[in-house]
Amino acid sequence: MALELRERTAVLSEAVTVEEVEELVAWLRRTPEARVDLRNCNHLHTAAFQAILAFGPKLSATPVDSFLTTQLLPALEPPKAAEHEENDDDDGDAG
């Protein structure tokens, strides 16, 4: 099964297709503090990816699949605001 919905964690494995998206979205809507486990996912339909982006659940496990890790994971990780602010603190003096 590509989608296993637990109390607080959605486990996505193998190929997650468009058929699982409606169930995933409904679960994300009703699950506060949701987590998503992508460890064994090797294909994620764009609609499922968009749902994860829209609801912003925490990732409990990152994908082992190298494509998902390199191409999709950066978009799912929270922005690193602290690093950006540190870079803005350069002396900035032009003269």
Coordinates of C-alpha atoms in Angstrom, one line a residue:
M1 CA 0.0 0.0 0.0
A2 CA 1.5 3.4 -1.0
L3 CA -0.3 5.4 1.7
E4 CA -0.7 4.3 5.3
L5 CA -2.4 6.8 7.5
R6 CA -1.7 6.5 11.2
E7 CA -2.8 8.7 14.1
R8 CA -0.1 11.4 13.5
T9 CA 2.0 10.1 10.6
A10 CA 1.3 9.4 7.0
V11 CA 3.6 6.8 5.6
L12 CA 4.2 7.2 1.9
S13 CA 5.9 4.2 0.3
E14 CA 6.8 3.1 -3.2
A15 CA 4.8 4.9 -5.9
V16 CA 2.3 7.4 -4.5
T17 CA -0.1 8.1 -7.4
V18 CA -2.9 10.6 -7.9
E19 CA -5.4 8.0 -6.6
E20 CA -4.0 8.5 -3.0
V21 CA -4.0 12.3 -3.0
E22 CA -7.7 12.9 -2.0
E23 CA -7.3 10.6 1.0
L24 CA -3.9 12.3 1.9
V25 CA -5.4 15.8 1.7
A26 CA -8.4 14.9 3.8
W27 CA -6.1 13.4 6.4
L28 CA -3.8 16.4 6.4
R29 CA -6.8 18.7 6.9
R30 CA -8.0 16.8 10.0
T31 CA -4.6 16.0 11.6
P32 CA -3.0 18.7 13.6
E33 CA 0.8 18.4 13.9
A34 CA 0.8 15.9 11.1
R35 CA 4.0 14.2 10.1
V36 CA 5.0 12.6 6.8
D37 CA 7.3 9.6 6.4
L38 CA 8.9 9.5 2.9
R39 CA 11.6 7.0 3.7
N40 CA 10.4 4.3 1.3
C41 CA 8.8 6.5 -1.3
N42 CA 10.4 6.3 -4.7
H43 CA 7.7 8.2 -6.8
L44 CA 5.6 11.0 -5.6
H45 CA 2.8 12.3 -7.9
T46 CA 3.0 16.1 -8.3
A47 CA -0.5 16.5 -6.7
A48 CA 0.7 14.7 -3.6
F49 CA 3.9 16.8 -3.5
Q50 CA 1.7 20.0 -3.8
A51 CA -0.5 18.8 -0.9
I52 CA 2.5 18.3 1.3
L53 CA 3.8 21.7 0.3
A54 CA 0.4 23.3 1.0
F55 CA -0.2 21.8 4.4
G56 CA 3.5 21.8 5.5
P57 CA 3.6 18.8 7.8
K58 CA 6.9 17.9 9.4
L59 CA 8.9 15.2 7.8
S60 CA 9.5 12.3 10.2
A61 CA 11.7 10.5 7.7
T62 CA 13.4 11.7 4.5
P63 CA 13.4 9.6 1.3
V64 CA 16.1 7.1 0.6
D65 CA 15.5 7.6 -3.2
S66 CA 18.2 9.9 -4.5
F67 CA 16.0 11.8 -6.9
L68 CA 13.4 12.7 -4.3
T69 CA 16.1 13.6 -1.9
T70 CA 18.0 15.9 -4.2
Q71 CA 15.1 17.4 -6.2
L72 CA 12.1 17.6 -3.8
L73 CA 13.5 17.6 -0.3
P74 CA 15.0 21.1 -0.5
A75 CA 11.5 22.5 -1.3
L76 CA 10.0 20.6 1.7
E77 CA 12.5 21.8 4.3
P78 CA 11.8 24.9 6.3
P79 CA 13.7 28.0 5.2
K80 CA 16.9 28.7 7.0
A81 CA 16.1 32.2 8.1
A82 CA 18.8 32.4 10.7
E83 CA 21.6 31.8 8.1
H84 CA 20.1 34.4 5.8
E85 CA 20.0 37.0 8.7
E86 CA 23.6 36.3 9.6
N87 CA 24.7 37.0 6.0
D88 CA 22.7 40.3 6.1
D89 CA 24.8 41.4 9.1
D90 CA 27.9 42.1 7.0
D91 CA 29.3 45.5 7.7
G92 CA 27.7 46.8 4.5
D93 CA 29.8 49.9 4.6
A94 CA 30.6 51.1 1.1
G95 CA 33.3 53.5 2.2

